[in-house]
GROMACS .gro file of C-alpha atoms in nm:
model
   79
    1MET     CA    1   8.912   8.366  12.327
    2THR     CA    2   8.612   8.149  12.263
    3GLU     CA    3   8.615   7.841  12.047
    4GLY     CA    4   8.599   7.914  11.676
    5THR     CA    5   8.701   8.279  11.682
    6CYS     CA    6   9.005   8.426  11.518
    7ASP     CA    7   9.253   8.606  11.738
    8ARG     CA    8   9.408   8.807  11.456
    9SER     CA    9   9.283   9.150  11.363
   10VAL     CA   10   9.299   9.201  10.990
   11ASP     CA   11   9.331   9.538  10.823
   12GLY     CA   12   9.135   9.512  10.498
   13GLY     CA   13   9.356   9.747  10.296
   14ALA     CA   14   9.682   9.587  10.407
   15THR     CA   15   9.547   9.240  10.331
   16ARG     CA   16   9.451   9.343   9.979
   17LEU     CA   17   9.799   9.474   9.914
   18LEU     CA   18   9.952   9.153  10.046
   19LEU     CA   19   9.748   8.957   9.791
   20LEU     CA   20   9.936   9.130   9.510
   21ARG     CA   21  10.251   8.946   9.623
   22VAL     CA   22  10.100   8.620   9.495
   23ARG     CA   23  10.180   8.573   9.126
   24ASN     CA   24   9.864   8.382   9.038
   25TYR     CA   25   9.648   8.649   9.202
   26ARG     CA   26   9.828   8.924   9.009
   27LEU     CA   27   9.761   8.735   8.685
   28TYR     CA   28   9.396   8.686   8.780
   29PHE     CA   29   9.357   9.051   8.878
   30ALA     CA   30   9.518   9.178   8.556
   31GLY     CA   31   9.298   8.947   8.351
   32GLN     CA   32   8.986   9.072   8.525
   33VAL     CA   33   9.084   9.437   8.466
   34ILE     CA   34   9.133   9.366   8.095
   35SER     CA   35   8.809   9.166   8.072
   36VAL     CA   36   8.592   9.425   8.247
   37SER     CA   37   8.747   9.707   8.043
   38GLY     CA   38   8.666   9.520   7.723
   39THR     CA   39   8.309   9.458   7.836
   40TRP     CA   40   8.259   9.827   7.912
   41MET     CA   41   8.410   9.929   7.577
   42GLN     CA   42   8.181   9.685   7.396
   43GLY     CA   43   7.873   9.828   7.569
   44ILE     CA   44   7.973  10.185   7.492
   45ALA     CA   45   8.054  10.104   7.128
   46GLN     CA   46   7.727   9.918   7.083
   47GLY     CA   47   7.526  10.205   7.226
   48TRP     CA   48   7.716  10.455   7.016
   49LEU     CA   49   7.652  10.246   6.703
   50VAL     CA   50   7.280  10.218   6.775
   51LEU     CA   51   7.256  10.591   6.840
   52SER     CA   52   7.450  10.683   6.527
   53LEU     CA   53   7.251  10.444   6.303
   54THR     CA   54   6.905  10.526   6.435
   55GLY     CA   55   6.943  10.867   6.598
   56SER     CA   56   6.682  10.750   6.845
   57GLY     CA   57   6.718  10.766   7.221
   58THR     CA   58   6.436  10.513   7.248
   59ALA     CA   59   6.632  10.257   7.046
   60LEU     CA   60   6.938  10.322   7.260
   61GLY     CA   61   6.734  10.271   7.576
   62LEU     CA   62   6.582   9.952   7.437
   63VAL     CA   63   6.924   9.807   7.349
   64SER     CA   64   7.059   9.896   7.693
   65ALA     CA   65   6.758   9.738   7.862
   66LEU     CA   66   6.791   9.421   7.657
   67GLN     CA   67   7.160   9.397   7.755
   68ALA     CA   68   7.060   9.400   8.122
   69LEU     CA   69   6.777   9.149   8.081
   70PRO     CA   70   6.983   8.831   8.143
   71VAL     CA   71   7.126   8.976   8.463
   72LEU     CA   72   6.778   9.072   8.577
   73PHE     CA   73   6.640   8.722   8.534
   74LEU     CA   74   6.943   8.506   8.609
   75GLY     CA   75   7.084   8.716   8.894
   76PRO     CA   76   6.837   8.595   9.157
   77LEU     CA   77   6.905   8.235   9.058
   78GLY     CA   78   7.279   8.280   9.102
   79GLY     CA   79   7.248   8.462   9.429
   0.00000   0.00000   0.00000
């Protein structure tokens, strides 16, 4: 082996399952699942509300585009 290389072969799927043995990671993972689910529900509910109040697909598209605007501009800055 050359200097600086790792001599262990790591199976990606097995490593991910091993991470669930760590309590703090399980808590983090569960929190992320709940957070992302809530974000998706909020986006769906907001779109549904806009569509039911206006009946306009254009308004729905505009609201969806405005939701993505911060990611569009701040994403390149964050990497």
